[in-house]
PDB file of C-alpha atoms and ligand atoms in Angstrom:
ATOM      1  CA  UNK A   4      26.153  -2.661  -5.900  1.00  0.00           C
ATOM      2  CA  UNK A   5      22.634  -1.514  -6.677  1.00  0.00           C
ATOM      3  CA  UNK A   6      21.967   2.166  -6.017  1.00  0.00           C
ATOM      4  CA  UNK A   7      18.936   2.463  -3.726  1.00  0.00           C
ATOM      5  CA  UNK A   8      17.435   5.850  -3.222  1.00  0.00           C
ATOM      6  CA  UNK A   9      16.585   6.481   0.403  1.00  0.00           C
ATOM      7  CA  UNK A  10      12.979   6.609   1.498  1.00  0.00           C
ATOM      8  CA  UNK A  11      12.019   8.696   4.499  1.00  0.00           C
ATOM      9  CA  UNK A  12       8.475   7.617   5.568  1.00  0.00           C
ATOM     10  CA  UNK A  13       6.347   9.297   8.216  1.00  0.00           C
ATOM     11  CA  UNK A  14       3.955   7.121  10.071  1.00  0.00           C
ATOM     12  CA  UNK A  15       1.574   9.502  11.781  1.00  0.00           C
ATOM     13  CA  UNK A  16      -0.237   6.693  13.534  1.00  0.00           C
ATOM     14  CA  UNK A  17      -3.490   7.779  15.207  1.00  0.00           C
ATOM     15  CA  UNK A  18      -2.414  11.450  15.346  1.00  0.00           C
ATOM     16  CA  UNK A  19      -3.559  14.576  13.521  1.00  0.00           C
ATOM     17  CA  UNK A  20      -6.792  16.370  12.805  1.00  0.00           C
ATOM     18  CA  UNK A  21      -7.550  18.044   9.460  1.00  0.00           C
ATOM     19  CA  UNK A  22      -5.998  21.449  10.227  1.00  0.00           C
ATOM     20  CA  UNK A  23      -2.673  20.330  11.611  1.00  0.00           C
ATOM     21  CA  UNK A  24      -2.388  17.402   9.217  1.00  0.00           C
ATOM     22  CA  UNK A  25      -2.832  19.688   6.235  1.00  0.00           C
ATOM     23  CA  UNK A  26      -0.343  22.225   7.776  1.00  0.00           C
ATOM     24  CA  UNK A  27       2.310  19.510   8.215  1.00  0.00           C
ATOM     25  CA  UNK A  28       1.853  17.894   4.789  1.00  0.00           C
ATOM     26  CA  UNK A  29       1.764  21.302   2.961  1.00  0.00           C
ATOM     27  CA  UNK A  30       4.838  22.464   4.816  1.00  0.00           C
ATOM     28  CA  UNK A  31       6.813  19.340   3.735  1.00  0.00           C
ATOM     29  CA  UNK A  32       5.470  19.444   0.189  1.00  0.00           C
ATOM     30  CA  UNK A  33       6.622  23.107  -0.008  1.00  0.00           C
ATOM     31  CA  UNK A  34      10.103  22.265   1.303  1.00  0.00           C
ATOM     32  CA  UNK A  35      10.467  19.422  -1.186  1.00  0.00           C
ATOM     33  CA  UNK A  36       9.369  21.597  -4.055  1.00  0.00           C
ATOM     34  CA  UNK A  37      11.735  24.374  -3.089  1.00  0.00           C
ATOM     35  CA  UNK A  38      14.713  22.063  -2.350  1.00  0.00           C
ATOM     36  CA  UNK A  39      15.289  20.964  -5.914  1.00  0.00           C
ATOM     37  CA  UNK A  40      17.358  17.765  -6.137  1.00  0.00           C
ATOM     38  CA  UNK A  41      17.446  15.858  -2.819  1.00  0.00           C
ATOM     39  CA  UNK A  42      18.971  12.500  -1.924  1.00  0.00           C
ATOM     40  CA  UNK A  43      15.741  10.984  -0.596  1.00  0.00           C
ATOM     41  CA  UNK A  44      12.076  10.241  -1.422  1.00  0.00           C
ATOM     42  CA  UNK A  45       9.680  11.514   1.222  1.00  0.00           C
ATOM     43  CA  UNK A  46       6.415   9.865   2.185  1.00  0.00           C
ATOM     44  CA  UNK A  47       3.623  10.683   4.678  1.00  0.00           C
ATOM     45  CA  UNK A  48       1.115   8.160   6.039  1.00  0.00           C
ATOM     46  CA  UNK A  49      -1.728   9.990   7.758  1.00  0.00           C
ATOM     47  CA  UNK A  50      -4.720   8.373   9.367  1.00  0.00           C
ATOM     48  CA  UNK A  51      -7.502   7.357   6.885  1.00  0.00           C
ATOM     49  CA  UNK A  52      -9.776  10.454   7.287  1.00  0.00           C
ATOM     50  CA  UNK A  53      -6.937  12.730   6.202  1.00  0.00           C
ATOM     51  CA  UNK A  54      -5.860  10.828   3.090  1.00  0.00           C
ATOM     52  CA  UNK A  55      -8.201  12.708   0.643  1.00  0.00           C
ATOM     53  CA  UNK A  56      -7.485  16.245   1.900  1.00  0.00           C
ATOM     54  CA  UNK A  57      -3.773  15.630   2.256  1.00  0.00           C
ATOM     55  CA  UNK A  58      -3.631  14.230  -1.251  1.00  0.00           C
ATOM     56  CA  UNK A  59      -5.278  17.363  -2.612  1.00  0.00           C
ATOM     57  CA  UNK A  60      -2.868  19.560  -0.615  1.00  0.00           C
ATOM     58  CA  UNK A  61       0.333  17.816  -1.846  1.00  0.00           C
ATOM     59  CA  UNK A  62      -0.719  16.652  -5.350  1.00  0.00           C
ATOM     60  CA  UNK A  63       1.539  19.093  -7.169  1.00  0.00           C
ATOM     61  CA  UNK A  64       4.607  18.151  -5.137  1.00  0.00           C
ATOM     62  CA  UNK A  65       6.949  15.120  -5.048  1.00  0.00           C
ATOM     63  CA  UNK A  66       5.776  14.277  -1.543  1.00  0.00           C
ATOM     64  CA  UNK A  67       4.197  10.766  -1.709  1.00  0.00           C
ATOM     65  CA  UNK A  68       1.083   9.622   0.223  1.00  0.00           C
ATOM     66  CA  UNK A  69       0.543   6.295   1.911  1.00  0.00           C
ATOM     67  CA  UNK A  70      -1.851   4.621   4.368  1.00  0.00           C
ATOM     68  CA  UNK A  71      -1.116   2.662   7.526  1.00  0.00           C
ATOM     69  CA  UNK A  72      -3.067  -0.528   6.780  1.00  0.00           C
ATOM     70  CA  UNK A  73      -5.479  -2.046   4.293  1.00  0.00           C
ATOM     71  CA  UNK A  74      -7.852  -5.046   3.951  1.00  0.00           C
ATOM     72  CA  UNK A  75      -7.073  -7.972   1.755  1.00  0.00           C
ATOM     73  CA  UNK A  76     -10.396  -7.662  -0.118  1.00  0.00           C
ATOM     74  CA  UNK A  77     -11.480  -5.064  -2.688  1.00  0.00           C
ATOM     75  CA  UNK A  78     -14.935  -4.435  -1.200  1.00  0.00           C
ATOM     76  CA  UNK A  79     -17.618  -6.099   0.773  1.00  0.00           C
ATOM     77  CA  UNK A  80     -19.003  -6.769   4.262  1.00  0.00           C
ATOM     78  CA  UNK A  81     -15.973  -5.777   6.329  1.00  0.00           C
ATOM     79  CA  UNK A  82     -17.196  -3.096   8.716  1.00  0.00           C
ATOM     80  CA  UNK A  83     -14.543  -0.576   9.566  1.00  0.00           C
ATOM     81  CA  UNK A  84     -11.967  -1.766   7.013  1.00  0.00           C
ATOM     82  CA  UNK A  85     -10.497   0.008   4.058  1.00  0.00           C
ATOM     83  CA  UNK A  86      -9.416  -1.660   0.837  1.00  0.00           C
ATOM     84  CA  UNK A  87      -6.375  -1.032  -1.367  1.00  0.00           C
ATOM     85  CA  UNK A  88      -8.541   0.211  -4.228  1.00  0.00           C
ATOM     86  CA  UNK A  89      -9.943   2.903  -1.902  1.00  0.00           C
ATOM     87  CA  UNK A  90      -6.453   3.944  -0.931  1.00  0.00           C
ATOM     88  CA  UNK A  91      -5.473   4.232  -4.578  1.00  0.00           C
ATOM     89  CA  UNK A  92      -8.600   6.327  -5.162  1.00  0.00           C
ATOM     90  CA  UNK A  93      -7.535   8.561  -2.263  1.00  0.00           C
ATOM     91  CA  UNK A  94      -4.201   9.159  -3.935  1.00  0.00           C
ATOM     92  CA  UNK A  95      -2.052   6.649  -2.041  1.00  0.00           C
ATOM     93  CA  UNK A  96       1.009   5.118  -3.584  1.00  0.00           C
ATOM     94  CA  UNK A  97       2.154   3.206  -0.519  1.00  0.00           C
ATOM     95  CA  UNK A  98       0.679   1.256   2.367  1.00  0.00           C
ATOM     96  CA  UNK A  99       2.338   0.216   5.591  1.00  0.00           C
ATOM     97  CA  UNK A 100       1.482  -3.370   6.453  1.00  0.00           C
ATOM     98  CA  UNK A 101       2.129  -5.567   9.606  1.00  0.00           C
ATOM     99  CA  UNK A 102       3.356  -2.699  11.836  1.00  0.00           C
ATOM    100  CA  UNK A 103       4.080  -4.231  15.276  1.00  0.00           C
ATOM    101  CA  UNK A 104       1.238  -2.136  16.732  1.00  0.00           C
ATOM    102  CA  UNK A 105      -1.178  -3.847  14.349  1.00  0.00           C
ATOM    103  CA  UNK A 106       0.335  -7.219  15.057  1.00  0.00           C
ATOM    104  CA  UNK A 107      -0.089  -6.535  18.800  1.00  0.00           C
ATOM    105  CA  UNK A 108      -3.387  -4.614  18.860  1.00  0.00           C
ATOM    106  CA  UNK A 109      -5.211  -6.564  16.133  1.00  0.00           C
ATOM    107  CA  UNK A 110      -3.396  -9.934  16.297  1.00  0.00           C
ATOM    108  CA  UNK A 111      -2.356  -9.660  12.620  1.00  0.00           C
ATOM    109  CA  UNK A 112      -0.548 -12.776  11.470  1.00  0.00           C
ATOM    110  CA  UNK A 113       2.153 -13.110   8.852  1.00  0.00           C
ATOM    111  CA  UNK A 114      -0.345 -14.821   6.565  1.00  0.00           C
ATOM    112  CA  UNK A 115      -2.818 -11.976   6.853  1.00  0.00           C
ATOM    113  CA  UNK A 116      -0.059  -9.470   6.142  1.00  0.00           C
ATOM    114  CA  UNK A 117       0.985 -11.451   3.018  1.00  0.00           C
ATOM    115  CA  UNK A 118      -2.674 -11.499   1.849  1.00  0.00           C
ATOM    116  CA  UNK A 119      -2.910  -7.722   2.317  1.00  0.00           C
ATOM    117  CA  UNK A 120       0.313  -7.276   0.414  1.00  0.00           C
ATOM    118  CA  UNK A 121      -1.024  -9.273  -2.506  1.00  0.00           C
ATOM    119  CA  UNK A 122      -4.089  -7.070  -2.568  1.00  0.00           C
ATOM    120  CA  UNK A 123      -2.017  -3.924  -2.356  1.00  0.00           C
ATOM    121  CA  UNK A 124       0.257  -5.059  -5.221  1.00  0.00           C
ATOM    122  CA  UNK A 125      -2.790  -5.843  -7.336  1.00  0.00           C
ATOM    123  CA  UNK A 126      -3.786  -2.139  -7.090  1.00  0.00           C
ATOM    124  CA  UNK A 127      -0.199  -0.951  -7.852  1.00  0.00           C
ATOM    125  CA  UNK A 128       0.550   0.133  -4.294  1.00  0.00           C
ATOM    126  CA  UNK A 129       3.968  -0.311  -2.789  1.00  0.00           C
ATOM    127  CA  UNK A 130       3.716  -2.483   0.420  1.00  0.00           C
ATOM    128  CA  UNK A 131       5.972  -1.463   3.279  1.00  0.00           C
ATOM    129  CA  UNK A 132       6.127  -4.735   5.222  1.00  0.00           C
ATOM    130  CA  UNK A 133       7.231  -4.313   8.795  1.00  0.00           C
ATOM    131  CA  UNK A 134       9.207  -6.837  10.792  1.00  0.00           C
ATOM    132  CA  UNK A 135      11.074  -6.733  14.147  1.00  0.00           C
ATOM    133  CA  UNK A 136      11.677  -8.601  17.361  1.00  0.00           C
ATOM    134  CA  UNK A 137      10.616  -7.777  20.939  1.00  0.00           C
ATOM    135  CA  UNK A 138      13.143  -7.028  23.680  1.00  0.00           C
ATOM    136  CA  UNK A 139      12.598 -10.463  25.238  1.00  0.00           C
ATOM    137  CA  UNK A 140      13.305 -12.101  21.836  1.00  0.00           C
ATOM    138  CA  UNK A 141      16.436 -10.083  21.323  1.00  0.00           C
ATOM    139  CA  UNK A 142      17.615 -10.860  24.902  1.00  0.00           C
ATOM    140  CA  UNK A 143      17.063 -14.579  24.194  1.00  0.00           C
ATOM    141  CA  UNK A 144      19.184 -14.390  21.063  1.00  0.00           C
ATOM    142  CA  UNK A 145      16.135 -14.951  18.783  1.00  0.00           C
ATOM    143  CA  UNK A 146      16.157 -11.712  16.869  1.00  0.00           C
ATOM    144  CA  UNK A 147      17.389 -13.069  13.582  1.00  0.00           C
ATOM    145  CA  UNK A 148      15.201 -16.106  13.724  1.00  0.00           C
ATOM    146  CA  UNK A 149      12.040 -14.068  14.579  1.00  0.00           C
ATOM    147  CA  UNK A 150      12.708 -11.667  11.664  1.00  0.00           C
ATOM    148  CA  UNK A 151      13.363 -14.589   9.294  1.00  0.00           C
ATOM    149  CA  UNK A 152      10.033 -16.171  10.196  1.00  0.00           C
ATOM    150  CA  UNK A 153       8.223 -12.851   9.735  1.00  0.00           C
ATOM    151  CA  UNK A 154       9.860 -12.282   6.285  1.00  0.00           C
ATOM    152  CA  UNK A 155       9.079 -15.848   5.165  1.00  0.00           C
ATOM    153  CA  UNK A 156       5.467 -15.568   6.163  1.00  0.00           C
ATOM    154  CA  UNK A 157       4.588 -12.022   5.191  1.00  0.00           C
ATOM    155  CA  UNK A 158       6.389 -11.405   1.826  1.00  0.00           C
ATOM    156  CA  UNK A 159       3.932 -12.667  -0.799  1.00  0.00           C
ATOM    157  CA  UNK A 160       4.628 -14.281  -4.185  1.00  0.00           C
ATOM    158  CA  UNK A 161       5.078 -11.609  -6.778  1.00  0.00           C
ATOM    159  CA  UNK A 162       7.026  -9.282  -4.492  1.00  0.00           C
ATOM    160  CA  UNK A 163       9.576  -7.168  -6.404  1.00  0.00           C
ATOM    161  CA  UNK A 164      11.980  -4.413  -5.535  1.00  0.00           C
ATOM    162  CA  UNK A 165       9.461  -1.973  -7.096  1.00  0.00           C
ATOM    163  CA  UNK A 166       6.343  -3.037  -5.195  1.00  0.00           C
ATOM    164  CA  UNK A 167       7.888  -4.028  -1.779  1.00  0.00           C
ATOM    165  CA  UNK A 168       9.859  -2.146   0.889  1.00  0.00           C
ATOM    166  CA  UNK A 169      10.895  -3.808   4.168  1.00  0.00           C
ATOM    167  CA  UNK A 170      10.880  -1.902   7.391  1.00  0.00           C
ATOM    168  CA  UNK A 171      13.015  -3.275  10.258  1.00  0.00           C
ATOM    169  CA  UNK A 172      11.503  -1.954  13.490  1.00  0.00           C
ATOM    170  CA  UNK A 173      12.745  -3.546  16.741  1.00  0.00           C
ATOM    171  CA  UNK A 174       9.594  -3.404  18.902  1.00  0.00           C
ATOM    172  CA  UNK A 175      11.581  -2.194  21.932  1.00  0.00           C
ATOM    173  CA  UNK A 176      12.826   0.803  20.033  1.00  0.00           C
ATOM    174  CA  UNK A 177       9.424   2.111  18.922  1.00  0.00           C
ATOM    175  CA  UNK A 178       8.338   5.193  20.695  1.00  0.00           C
ATOM    176  CA  UNK A 179      10.756   4.541  23.593  1.00  0.00           C
ATOM    177  CA  UNK A 180      13.627   6.801  22.715  1.00  0.00           C
ATOM    178  CA  UNK A 181      15.899   3.697  22.636  1.00  0.00           C
ATOM    179  CA  UNK A 182      17.559   2.970  19.279  1.00  0.00           C
ATOM    180  CA  UNK A 183      19.365  -0.058  18.107  1.00  0.00           C
ATOM    181  CA  UNK A 184      23.102   0.548  17.815  1.00  0.00           C
ATOM    182  CA  UNK A 185      24.483   1.088  14.338  1.00  0.00           C
ATOM    183  CA  UNK A 186      26.285  -2.279  14.686  1.00  0.00           C
ATOM    184  CA  UNK A 187      23.082  -4.099  15.517  1.00  0.00           C
ATOM    185  CA  UNK A 188      21.261  -2.389  12.667  1.00  0.00           C
ATOM    186  CA  UNK A 189      24.045  -3.219  10.294  1.00  0.00           C
ATOM    187  CA  UNK A 190      23.982  -6.899  11.261  1.00  0.00           C
ATOM    188  CA  UNK A 191      20.170  -7.106  11.062  1.00  0.00           C
ATOM    189  CA  UNK A 192      19.892  -5.279   7.723  1.00  0.00           C
ATOM    190  CA  UNK A 193      22.580  -7.610   6.256  1.00  0.00           C
ATOM    191  CA  UNK A 194      20.585 -10.534   7.594  1.00  0.00           C
ATOM    192  CA  UNK A 195      17.395  -9.275   5.999  1.00  0.00           C
ATOM    193  CA  UNK A 196      19.147  -8.614   2.699  1.00  0.00           C
ATOM    194  CA  UNK A 197      20.344 -12.157   2.652  1.00  0.00           C
ATOM    195  CA  UNK A 198      16.906 -13.525   3.546  1.00  0.00           C
ATOM    196  CA  UNK A 199      15.313 -11.617   0.651  1.00  0.00           C
ATOM    197  CA  UNK A 200      17.110 -13.873  -1.784  1.00  0.00           C
ATOM    198  CA  UNK A 201      14.515 -16.096  -3.390  1.00  0.00           C
ATOM    199  CA  UNK A 202      11.612 -14.235  -1.851  1.00  0.00           C
ATOM    200  CA  UNK A 203      11.704 -11.001  -3.879  1.00  0.00           C
ATOM    201  CA  UNK A 204      12.731 -10.342  -7.517  1.00  0.00           C
ATOM    202  CA  UNK A 205      15.936  -8.263  -7.482  1.00  0.00           C
ATOM    203  CA  UNK A 206      16.640  -8.640  -3.751  1.00  0.00           C
ATOM    204  CA  UNK A 207      19.620  -6.353  -3.982  1.00  0.00           C
ATOM    205  CA  UNK A 208      17.430  -3.468  -5.091  1.00  0.00           C
ATOM    206  CA  UNK A 209      14.806  -3.708  -2.351  1.00  0.00           C
ATOM    207  CA  UNK A 210      14.813  -0.843   0.071  1.00  0.00           C
ATOM    208  CA  UNK A 211      15.200  -1.784   3.789  1.00  0.00           C
ATOM    209  CA  UNK A 212      14.176   0.940   6.163  1.00  0.00           C
ATOM    210  CA  UNK A 213      15.125   1.208   9.856  1.00  0.00           C
ATOM    211  CA  UNK A 214      12.452   2.361  12.292  1.00  0.00           C
ATOM    212  CA  UNK A 215      12.387   2.920  16.078  1.00  0.00           C
ATOM    213  CA  UNK A 216      12.975   6.331  17.680  1.00  0.00           C
ATOM    214  CA  UNK A 217      14.724   7.869  14.582  1.00  0.00           C
ATOM    215  CA  UNK A 218      15.163  11.569  15.250  1.00  0.00           C
ATOM    216  CA  UNK A 219      17.345  14.389  13.826  1.00  0.00           C
ATOM    217  CA  UNK A 220      20.120  13.730  16.370  1.00  0.00           C
ATOM    218  CA  UNK A 221      20.599  10.055  15.355  1.00  0.00           C
ATOM    219  CA  UNK A 222      19.431   9.962  11.702  1.00  0.00           C
ATOM    220  CA  UNK A 223      22.777  10.758   9.994  1.00  0.00           C
ATOM    221  CA  UNK A 224      24.552   7.977  11.844  1.00  0.00           C
ATOM    222  CA  UNK A 225      21.667   5.408  11.149  1.00  0.00           C
ATOM    223  CA  UNK A 226      21.207   6.428   7.525  1.00  0.00           C
ATOM    224  CA  UNK A 227      24.925   5.862   6.873  1.00  0.00           C
ATOM    225  CA  UNK A 228      24.795   2.271   7.908  1.00  0.00           C
ATOM    226  CA  UNK A 229      25.169  -0.379   5.154  1.00  0.00           C
ATOM    227  CA  UNK A 230      21.872  -1.624   3.759  1.00  0.00           C
ATOM    228  CA  UNK A 231      19.894   1.058   5.553  1.00  0.00           C
ATOM    229  CA  UNK A 232      17.895   2.591   2.715  1.00  0.00           C
ATOM    230  CA  UNK A 233      15.764   5.052   4.697  1.00  0.00           C
ATOM    231  CA  UNK A 234      13.622   5.373   7.800  1.00  0.00           C
ATOM    232  CA  UNK A 235      10.140   4.703   9.033  1.00  0.00           C
ATOM    233  CA  UNK A 236       9.547   7.495  11.537  1.00  0.00           C
ATOM    234  CA  UNK A 237       6.784   7.792  14.057  1.00  0.00           C
ATOM    235  CA  UNK A 238       7.043  10.598  16.628  1.00  0.00           C
ATOM    236  CA  UNK A 239       9.497  12.731  14.801  1.00  0.00           C
ATOM    237  CA  UNK A 240       7.463  12.698  11.636  1.00  0.00           C
ATOM    238  CA  UNK A 241       4.764  14.822  13.327  1.00  0.00           C
ATOM    239  CA  UNK A 242       7.054  17.919  13.383  1.00  0.00           C
ATOM    240  CA  UNK A 243       8.038  19.314   9.918  1.00  0.00           C
ATOM    241  CA  UNK A 244      11.372  20.557  11.072  1.00  0.00           C
ATOM    242  CA  UNK A 245      12.352  17.247  12.699  1.00  0.00           C
ATOM    243  CA  UNK A 246      11.067  15.123   9.786  1.00  0.00           C
ATOM    244  CA  UNK A 247      12.804  17.365   7.204  1.00  0.00           C
ATOM    245  CA  UNK A 248      16.058  17.216   9.192  1.00  0.00           C
ATOM    246  CA  UNK A 249      15.927  13.385   9.016  1.00  0.00           C
ATOM    247  CA  UNK A 250      15.507  13.672   5.189  1.00  0.00           C
ATOM    248  CA  UNK A 251      18.450  15.995   4.672  1.00  0.00           C
ATOM    249  CA  UNK A 252      20.664  13.776   6.884  1.00  0.00           C
ATOM    250  CA  UNK A 253      20.622  11.329   3.940  1.00  0.00           C
ATOM    251  CA  UNK A 254      23.667  11.438   1.743  1.00  0.00           C
TER     252      UNK A 254
HETATM  253  P1  LIG B  29       8.862   6.051  16.509  1.00  0.00           P
HETATM  254  O1  LIG B  29       7.860   5.072  15.707  1.00  0.00           O
HETATM  255  O2  LIG B  29       9.683   6.758  15.509  1.00  0.00           O
HETATM  256  O3  LIG B  29       7.911   6.973  17.221  1.00  0.00           O
HETATM  257  O4  LIG B  29       9.706   5.158  17.381  1.00  0.00           O
HETATM  258  C1  LIG B  29       8.292   4.319  14.589  1.00  0.00           C
HETATM  259  C2  LIG B  29       7.226   3.508  14.060  1.00  0.00           C
HETATM  260  O5  LIG B  29       6.480   2.894  14.762  1.00  0.00           O
HETATM  261  O6  LIG B  29       6.990   3.396  12.823  1.00  0.00           O
END
């Protein structure tokens, strides 16, 4: 059994101005520094304008920085987009790709997500590739098939356990307060683990995160499920106490 260190990732989405973003990140960085040895890696993914200042505020701590999206090109005529090399320049080590809100709001396809992941890998960024079914798809018994298709289409050639993290986020659990049951999470994460075979080097070492209404009250139970190697957290990542409590729930 490969030991996989848990990753607790905060997806701030379109939340946070400079003052509160800096407060939140500095608070978490201070807790991590003061805590000594912990059983998890911690990551914050603020909106683009906050990447540089947050990086400066947390640079001397183990708190990692990531972005919420990137373009597949390095530079050029792509108004409003941000490239992986820019993210690296801003101090990022991670980038979330293919979040269901981007798939829904921007029509991102698996092929586009794979192209972004290739570009991120080229700059040495870890791609957190998001997958997950809608409620209608789950009700129709299609959850496994939907996730298989997303994995097949969005994991690029060259993906390894070091440069790729998978986040399973059932769309119906995001921001709704509903969470998948530990049994459903266990079944889906085992399915994803099996599907990684042949798509990623060292599939047994890839971290598979669960996301969707993770909060302090359900984190310990979810983080104890087989093949759950951390959490991608939205709402609860905006409060230092809650996000920290999710981290320390990891054993
Ligand atoms: P949530 O969001 O924790 O607010 O449900 C999770 C996510 O979308 O990454």
